[in-house]
Amino acid sequence: MTLANSNAKTGIIGYPRIGAARELKFLSESFFREEISEEEFYQKAHALRKSNLEFLKNSGLDIIPSMDFSLYDGILDLIQALGFIPERFQKLDLHGLELYFAMARGYQKNGRNAVALSMKKWFNTNYHYLVPEFDDAVSPKVNAGFLISALTEARDAGIQTRPVLPGPFTFVKLTRLTGSGSVSDLENTVTNLYRDLLLTVSNETGIQEFTLLEPYLAKDLNEEDCEMFRRIHKNIISAVPLRVYLATCFGDIRNVIADIPELGYAGLSLDLVEGKKNLDLLDGVSFKPGFELGLGVVSGINIWRNNYEKSLETIRRVQEKHPDVTIVITASSSLLHVPVTLRNEKTLPEEKLRYLAFAEEKIGELRDLRNIINGTAAPEVLENNRNLFKSPRTAADTATENRVKNLRETDFARQPVRSRRLKIQDQAFGLPPLPTTTIGSFPQTAEIRALRRDLRSGAISKADYDAEIRKHIAECIKAQEKVGLDVLVHGEFERNDMVEFFGRKLDGYIFTDNGWVQSYGTRCVKPPVIWSTIRRTSPLTVDIISYAQSLTEKPVKGMLTGPITILNWSFPGEDIPARESVMELALAIRDEVLDLEKAGIRIIQIDEAALREKLPLRREDQEEYLSLAVQAFRLTASGVKPETQIHTHMCYSEFGDILKSIDDMDADVISFEASRSSLTLLRELRDAGFETRTGPGVYDIHSPRIPSVEEFTATIRKILSILPREQVWINPDCGLKTRGNAEVWPCLENMLAATKRIREEQA
Ligand code: GLN
Ligand code: ZN
């Protein structure tokens, strides 16, 4: 059925910036290494930005976004555009790009120093944004050069765009107050700045419309929050003679949807993938004729082909309820969170590829859906899509499914209780106070990456490759002994990525050649895809860890990735329940843990780096997620002997609100990121009676800075002023794979020197 005079459009609110071959990453890195000039960097980056726009135009997208392109991060662009430059960066007296990247990456040059802005996960995605700071030195002033260049460039290319900016409410909510200014000062400042920013851009470019993207609306908002949101938007919209569109993503906007018609927007875009409730919520709202309603039916966060029947049903339901609005068929979020194109996928067979859609293909899906709705599509467009979903994608694996079904309560409980275990372990290991360790990986140097490339291209044999990797392991063990670390690691040289490595060895995964997604700045990840039931068919790491352990008397940690992290850093099957995949993964890791223990490995670290990442944004959904996560972790570890020590690691320090769940995972030791954030969490740990032994990262591995012995000493002292000495481990805040050896070893030397100094003082 086609409704009469349907004139649906297509649009998106963001497109991947990195380029189909990660051009932006390589370009930025060569700029950081000072191999290219600022001018060349800008010129090439702009060329990439323009080619994205041209692609979108040529593919017939009706509403093309601009200003979503960023050289590092969209929030950082705003920090610069709004003049939110914290004091420590102002003091450096830098400008333009140098200032921009100093805020992103920290600065250490010519005796001048500044710690980078802190980085946090962007809502429930694996993207990281830079956290704005509102300190007393901030002298807000609009500086929109880069954003304006995006628009003039598009205009010069004859491409009409609608700029998309992260919204003011989200900006306020994500900003850290670090000076004497209050939230309401911040709100006023940001409101005025956005107004000025929109006006400036409009005056200079003639643009008459903007989209403000407010993902924060998908979180639980109290009445105060809602009022703030309304106030900010009302104040801005009433002060600018422009069309303002509101876009939302990552969930439903139940707390504010009723207010939308009064706020003066020209349109609203909703996530109908993660925000299932939005559809019902829409029934209760009416919009003025011509209002533009964006329906995010194509997933912006996953890579499966859209089921057209289902999307059409949704779109038609809205059309019937709201016959006077203009429908925009869109993605549920920015397409930043999916890879760029399937065109460069050469390895996967067609019968698998046809189930996948990346950003480019999703643009095609939007176009198909629009054409079907508007009655201009050829019949086979829908027919072909229907055929994909007619029969199940994969065959059942009953043995594994039964293993999951037959899990009992005892499978999730380790014996004896932690306090007893820790005593047994203290005796067994005899480690010094404040034991030192690292998180697992050591620098993945060009040499190691070249090895992997050579293996892939067939230039060297698997045996040669293994032998070379073993050489690196042996060197790394020696170097760790030399700096005096207490618990060693093998260095993870054989792993390109902590999830892909496991995925490749497990049944049930498929891999793309180029399915890269931006994680932060220049860092991209290539999540593997859960295709079917997951199963371990043989040991994954036992060989290599046993080899490392054979080189030293000190304990070497077995290094595994936990089930929730594997799942969260994969593209999950859309048609497989999360619990199934998680428990299958947990069983696979459990089998590996037991095999490592059997091989004589006495400490095993099961990283849950991404545990918090997919924590549902709404509190009412969090309990279920956390209990699944805790159960899965316990299942991996519950089979070991009391004297085997289980570590875990998390890549953030934002777990104040989920402390209890983390403690419930029942690990013996946890390391986490703390060096870039405040020590509030340590107090929370103390106050909550957190039992897991804890290594709050004492240095920031995201930055190339080398902290001095004094700085380390001060950091450790601070930790010890809050946590009891018996509870504390000393370690960097994350794996060292992205750093160079030139920084890593001096850092560790200083870390060890500081630890020894404090041990002596306290002896
Ligand atoms: N063990 C991993 C490493 O050191 C952990 C990485 C991470 O937390 N992202 O690289
Ligand atoms: Zn980490």
Short mmCIF file of N, CA and C in Angstrom, two decimals, residues 101-217:
data_model
loop_
_atom_site.label_atom_id
_atom_site.label_comp_id
_atom_site.label_asym_id
_atom_site.label_seq_id
_atom_site.Cartn_x
_atom_site.Cartn_y
_atom_site.Cartn_z
N PHE A 101 45.24 20.16 19.06
CA PHE A 101 45.80 18.84 19.35
C PHE A 101 46.43 18.77 20.74
N ALA A 102 46.88 19.90 21.27
CA ALA A 102 47.39 19.89 22.65
C ALA A 102 46.26 19.51 23.61
N MET A 103 45.07 20.05 23.37
CA MET A 103 43.94 19.71 24.25
C MET A 103 43.57 18.24 24.09
N ALA A 104 43.71 17.74 22.87
CA ALA A 104 43.32 16.36 22.60
C ALA A 104 44.32 15.37 23.18
N ARG A 105 45.62 15.71 23.07
CA ARG A 105 46.63 14.69 23.33
C ARG A 105 47.61 15.05 24.43
N GLY A 106 47.43 16.20 25.05
CA GLY A 106 48.40 16.62 26.05
C GLY A 106 49.58 17.28 25.35
N TYR A 107 50.37 18.00 26.13
CA TYR A 107 51.46 18.76 25.53
C TYR A 107 52.67 18.68 26.43
N GLN A 108 53.81 18.44 25.81
CA GLN A 108 55.07 18.39 26.56
C GLN A 108 56.16 18.78 25.57
N LYS A 109 56.57 20.02 25.64
CA LYS A 109 57.52 20.51 24.65
C LYS A 109 58.20 21.74 25.23
N ASN A 110 59.46 21.88 24.97
CA ASN A 110 60.23 23.05 25.41
C ASN A 110 59.95 23.39 26.87
N GLY A 111 59.90 22.38 27.70
CA GLY A 111 59.68 22.64 29.12
C GLY A 111 58.26 23.06 29.48
N ARG A 112 57.38 23.11 28.49
CA ARG A 112 56.00 23.45 28.82
C ARG A 112 55.15 22.19 28.81
N ASN A 113 54.18 22.16 29.72
CA ASN A 113 53.46 20.94 30.02
C ASN A 113 51.98 21.17 30.16
N ALA A 114 51.16 20.29 29.61
CA ALA A 114 49.74 20.33 29.97
C ALA A 114 49.14 18.95 29.77
N VAL A 115 48.40 18.50 30.75
CA VAL A 115 47.74 17.21 30.64
C VAL A 115 46.51 17.37 29.74
N ALA A 116 46.30 16.39 28.87
CA ALA A 116 45.20 16.45 27.91
C ALA A 116 43.85 16.58 28.62
N LEU A 117 42.84 17.04 27.87
CA LEU A 117 41.47 16.99 28.37
C LEU A 117 41.13 15.53 28.60
N SER A 118 40.22 15.28 29.50
CA SER A 118 39.90 13.90 29.75
C SER A 118 38.99 13.36 28.64
N MET A 119 39.02 12.06 28.49
CA MET A 119 38.28 11.46 27.38
C MET A 119 37.24 10.52 27.96
N LYS A 120 36.05 10.54 27.42
CA LYS A 120 35.02 9.63 27.94
C LYS A 120 34.25 9.00 26.81
N LYS A 121 33.65 7.85 27.15
CA LYS A 121 32.82 7.17 26.16
C LYS A 121 31.61 8.03 25.83
N TRP A 122 31.29 8.07 24.58
CA TRP A 122 30.14 8.82 24.10
C TRP A 122 28.88 7.96 24.29
N PHE A 123 28.15 8.26 25.34
CA PHE A 123 26.93 7.52 25.66
C PHE A 123 27.19 6.01 25.64
N ASN A 124 26.34 5.22 25.00
CA ASN A 124 26.58 3.78 25.08
C ASN A 124 27.30 3.26 23.83
N THR A 125 28.22 4.06 23.31
CA THR A 125 28.96 3.61 22.13
C THR A 125 30.43 3.41 22.50
N ASN A 126 31.21 2.98 21.56
CA ASN A 126 32.65 2.83 21.76
C ASN A 126 33.41 4.05 21.23
N TYR A 127 32.70 5.12 20.97
CA TYR A 127 33.34 6.37 20.56
C TYR A 127 33.68 7.17 21.83
N HIS A 128 34.78 7.90 21.80
CA HIS A 128 35.17 8.71 22.95
C HIS A 128 35.18 10.19 22.57
N TYR A 129 34.66 11.01 23.46
CA TYR A 129 34.71 12.45 23.22
C TYR A 129 35.64 13.08 24.26
N LEU A 130 36.07 14.29 23.98
CA LEU A 130 36.91 15.01 24.95
C LEU A 130 36.00 15.83 25.85
N VAL A 131 36.29 15.78 27.12
CA VAL A 131 35.40 16.39 28.11
C VAL A 131 35.70 17.88 28.25
N PRO A 132 34.70 18.72 27.98
CA PRO A 132 34.92 20.17 28.14
C PRO A 132 35.10 20.51 29.62
N GLU A 133 35.91 21.51 29.88
CA GLU A 133 36.11 21.98 31.25
C GLU A 133 35.71 23.45 31.32
N PHE A 134 35.02 23.78 32.41
CA PHE A 134 34.61 25.17 32.61
C PHE A 134 35.43 25.69 33.78
N ASP A 135 36.60 26.25 33.50
CA ASP A 135 37.40 26.79 34.61
C ASP A 135 37.38 28.30 34.56
N ASP A 136 37.99 28.91 35.55
CA ASP A 136 37.84 30.36 35.67
C ASP A 136 38.56 31.14 34.58
N ALA A 137 39.50 30.47 33.93
CA ALA A 137 40.23 31.18 32.88
C ALA A 137 39.48 31.17 31.55
N VAL A 138 38.47 30.30 31.45
CA VAL A 138 37.73 30.21 30.19
C VAL A 138 37.13 31.58 29.85
N SER A 139 37.52 32.12 28.70
CA SER A 139 36.89 33.38 28.31
C SER A 139 36.18 33.13 27.00
N PRO A 140 34.96 32.68 27.14
CA PRO A 140 34.24 32.16 26.00
C PRO A 140 34.09 33.20 24.89
N LYS A 141 34.37 32.73 23.69
CA LYS A 141 34.29 33.64 22.56
C LYS A 141 34.17 32.77 21.32
N VAL A 142 33.25 33.14 20.44
CA VAL A 142 33.02 32.30 19.27
C VAL A 142 34.18 32.41 18.30
N ASN A 143 34.61 31.25 17.84
CA ASN A 143 35.76 31.16 16.94
C ASN A 143 35.43 30.03 15.98
N ALA A 144 34.64 30.37 14.96
CA ALA A 144 33.98 29.32 14.20
C ALA A 144 34.67 28.98 12.89
N GLY A 145 35.92 29.37 12.76
CA GLY A 145 36.62 29.21 11.49
C GLY A 145 36.50 27.84 10.85
N PHE A 146 36.79 26.82 11.65
CA PHE A 146 36.79 25.48 11.08
C PHE A 146 35.38 25.05 10.65
N LEU A 147 34.41 25.37 11.47
CA LEU A 147 33.04 24.98 11.14
C LEU A 147 32.57 25.73 9.88
N ILE A 148 32.93 26.99 9.82
CA ILE A 148 32.53 27.77 8.65
C ILE A 148 33.19 27.22 7.38
N SER A 149 34.42 26.78 7.52
CA SER A 149 35.11 26.26 6.34
C SER A 149 34.37 25.06 5.76
N ALA A 150 33.73 24.30 6.65
CA ALA A 150 32.97 23.13 6.17
C ALA A 150 31.83 23.58 5.26
N LEU A 151 31.20 24.66 5.68
CA LEU A 151 30.04 25.14 4.92
C LEU A 151 30.43 25.82 3.62
N THR A 152 31.47 26.64 3.69
CA THR A 152 31.85 27.34 2.45
C THR A 152 32.35 26.32 1.43
N GLU A 153 33.05 25.32 1.93
CA GLU A 153 33.54 24.29 1.02
C GLU A 153 32.38 23.57 0.32
N ALA A 154 31.37 23.24 1.11
CA ALA A 154 30.21 22.56 0.53
C ALA A 154 29.54 23.47 -0.49
N ARG A 155 29.37 24.71 -0.09
CA ARG A 155 28.70 25.65 -0.97
C ARG A 155 29.47 25.82 -2.29
N ASP A 156 30.79 25.95 -2.16
CA ASP A 156 31.60 26.10 -3.37
C ASP A 156 31.50 24.88 -4.27
N ALA A 157 31.25 23.73 -3.68
CA ALA A 157 31.12 22.51 -4.48
C ALA A 157 29.68 22.36 -4.97
N GLY A 158 28.85 23.34 -4.67
CA GLY A 158 27.47 23.29 -5.13
C GLY A 158 26.63 22.27 -4.36
N ILE A 159 27.02 22.00 -3.13
CA ILE A 159 26.27 21.01 -2.34
C ILE A 159 25.58 21.71 -1.18
N GLN A 160 24.26 21.55 -1.16
CA GLN A 160 23.52 22.19 -0.10
C GLN A 160 23.49 21.26 1.11
N THR A 161 23.85 21.78 2.27
CA THR A 161 23.91 20.93 3.45
C THR A 161 23.13 21.55 4.60
N ARG A 162 22.87 20.72 5.57
CA ARG A 162 22.31 21.24 6.82
C ARG A 162 23.31 20.93 7.92
N PRO A 163 23.93 21.97 8.51
CA PRO A 163 24.94 21.73 9.54
C PRO A 163 24.35 21.03 10.77
N VAL A 164 25.13 20.13 11.33
CA VAL A 164 24.73 19.42 12.55
C VAL A 164 25.75 19.71 13.63
N LEU A 165 25.29 20.19 14.77
CA LEU A 165 26.21 20.44 15.89
C LEU A 165 25.72 19.66 17.11
N PRO A 166 26.66 19.13 17.89
CA PRO A 166 26.24 18.59 19.19
C PRO A 166 25.50 19.70 19.93
N GLY A 167 24.40 19.38 20.57
CA GLY A 167 23.52 20.42 21.11
C GLY A 167 24.01 21.03 22.41
N PRO A 168 23.46 22.21 22.73
CA PRO A 168 23.90 22.95 23.92
C PRO A 168 23.56 22.24 25.23
N PHE A 169 22.44 21.56 25.27
CA PHE A 169 22.07 20.87 26.52
C PHE A 169 23.06 19.74 26.80
N THR A 170 23.34 18.96 25.77
CA THR A 170 24.33 17.89 25.92
C THR A 170 25.69 18.47 26.30
N PHE A 171 26.05 19.57 25.65
CA PHE A 171 27.35 20.20 25.96
C PHE A 171 27.42 20.60 27.44
N VAL A 172 26.35 21.22 27.92
CA VAL A 172 26.33 21.63 29.33
C VAL A 172 26.43 20.40 30.24
N LYS A 173 25.64 19.37 29.92
CA LYS A 173 25.63 18.20 30.79
C LYS A 173 26.97 17.46 30.79
N LEU A 174 27.71 17.56 29.72
CA LEU A 174 28.98 16.83 29.66
C LEU A 174 30.17 17.63 30.16
N THR A 175 29.96 18.92 30.38
CA THR A 175 31.08 19.77 30.80
C THR A 175 31.39 19.59 32.28
N ARG A 176 32.68 19.55 32.57
CA ARG A 176 33.12 19.43 33.96
C ARG A 176 33.35 20.82 34.53
N LEU A 177 32.77 21.08 35.69
CA LEU A 177 32.98 22.38 36.34
C LEU A 177 34.28 22.32 37.11
N THR A 178 35.29 23.07 36.68
CA THR A 178 36.58 22.98 37.35
C THR A 178 36.99 24.31 37.97
N GLY A 179 36.11 25.30 37.88
CA GLY A 179 36.43 26.59 38.50
C GLY A 179 35.32 26.97 39.46
N SER A 180 35.12 28.26 39.63
CA SER A 180 34.12 28.68 40.60
C SER A 180 32.74 28.88 39.96
N GLY A 181 32.67 28.79 38.63
CA GLY A 181 31.39 28.97 37.95
C GLY A 181 30.39 27.88 38.29
N SER A 182 29.12 28.23 38.40
CA SER A 182 28.08 27.26 38.74
C SER A 182 27.48 26.68 37.47
N VAL A 183 26.62 25.66 37.64
CA VAL A 183 25.93 25.10 36.49
C VAL A 183 25.12 26.18 35.78
N SER A 184 24.54 27.07 36.57
CA SER A 184 23.71 28.06 35.89
C SER A 184 24.58 29.10 35.16
N ASP A 185 25.75 29.39 35.68
CA ASP A 185 26.70 30.22 34.90
C ASP A 185 27.03 29.52 33.58
N LEU A 186 27.29 28.24 33.72
CA LEU A 186 27.65 27.47 32.53
C LEU A 186 26.50 27.49 31.52
N GLU A 187 25.29 27.27 32.04
CA GLU A 187 24.13 27.25 31.16
C GLU A 187 24.00 28.59 30.41
N ASN A 188 24.13 29.68 31.16
CA ASN A 188 23.99 30.99 30.50
C ASN A 188 25.07 31.22 29.46
N THR A 189 26.28 30.85 29.86
CA THR A 189 27.41 31.04 28.94
C THR A 189 27.18 30.24 27.66
N VAL A 190 26.82 28.99 27.83
CA VAL A 190 26.66 28.13 26.66
C VAL A 190 25.49 28.59 25.79
N THR A 191 24.42 28.99 26.42
CA THR A 191 23.26 29.46 25.66
C THR A 191 23.66 30.65 24.78
N ASN A 192 24.33 31.62 25.41
CA ASN A 192 24.73 32.80 24.65
C ASN A 192 25.70 32.46 23.53
N LEU A 193 26.61 31.54 23.84
CA LEU A 193 27.61 31.18 22.84
C LEU A 193 26.98 30.47 21.64
N TYR A 194 26.06 29.58 21.90
CA TYR A 194 25.42 28.88 20.78
C TYR A 194 24.66 29.88 19.91
N ARG A 195 23.96 30.77 20.60
CA ARG A 195 23.23 31.78 19.83
C ARG A 195 24.20 32.55 18.94
N ASP A 196 25.32 32.99 19.54
CA ASP A 196 26.30 33.74 18.75
C ASP A 196 26.91 32.88 17.65
N LEU A 197 27.15 31.63 17.99
CA LEU A 197 27.75 30.74 17.00
C LEU A 197 26.82 30.57 15.80
N LEU A 198 25.55 30.30 16.07
CA LEU A 198 24.61 30.11 14.96
C LEU A 198 24.50 31.38 14.13
N LEU A 199 24.43 32.52 14.83
CA LEU A 199 24.30 33.78 14.10
C LEU A 199 25.55 34.07 13.28
N THR A 200 26.71 33.86 13.88
CA THR A 200 27.95 34.12 13.15
C THR A 200 28.03 33.26 11.90
N VAL A 201 27.78 31.97 12.07
CA VAL A 201 27.88 31.07 10.93
C VAL A 201 26.86 31.48 9.86
N SER A 202 25.67 31.79 10.31
CA SER A 202 24.63 32.16 9.36
C SER A 202 25.01 33.45 8.61
N ASN A 203 25.50 34.45 9.36
CA ASN A 203 25.89 35.70 8.72
C ASN A 203 26.99 35.50 7.70
N GLU A 204 27.93 34.65 8.06
CA GLU A 204 29.08 34.51 7.16
C GLU A 204 28.83 33.58 5.99
N THR A 205 27.84 32.73 6.10
CA THR A 205 27.66 31.75 5.03
C THR A 205 26.30 31.82 4.38
N GLY A 206 25.38 32.52 5.02
CA GLY A 206 24.03 32.58 4.47
C GLY A 206 23.18 31.37 4.83
N ILE A 207 23.72 30.45 5.60
CA ILE A 207 22.96 29.25 5.93
C ILE A 207 21.78 29.62 6.83
N GLN A 208 20.65 28.99 6.61
CA GLN A 208 19.44 29.37 7.34
C GLN A 208 18.94 28.29 8.28
N GLU A 209 19.64 27.18 8.37
CA GLU A 209 19.13 26.10 9.21
C GLU A 209 20.25 25.32 9.86
N PHE A 210 19.93 24.75 11.03
CA PHE A 210 20.89 23.95 11.79
C PHE A 210 20.17 22.78 12.43
N THR A 211 20.90 21.71 12.59
CA THR A 211 20.40 20.62 13.44
C THR A 211 21.21 20.63 14.73
N LEU A 212 20.53 20.58 15.85
CA LEU A 212 21.22 20.42 17.13
C LEU A 212 20.99 18.98 17.60
N LEU A 213 22.08 18.29 17.84
CA LEU A 213 21.99 16.87 18.19
C LEU A 213 22.11 16.73 19.70
N GLU A 214 21.05 16.23 20.31
CA GLU A 214 21.02 16.16 21.78
C GLU A 214 20.88 14.72 22.26
N PRO A 215 21.94 13.93 22.19
CA PRO A 215 21.85 12.55 22.67
C PRO A 215 21.54 12.45 24.17
N TYR A 216 21.86 13.51 24.89
CA TYR A 216 21.62 13.44 26.34
C TYR A 216 20.14 13.24 26.68
N LEU A 217 19.27 13.57 25.73
CA LEU A 217 17.84 13.42 25.98
C LEU A 217 17.42 11.95 26.10
#
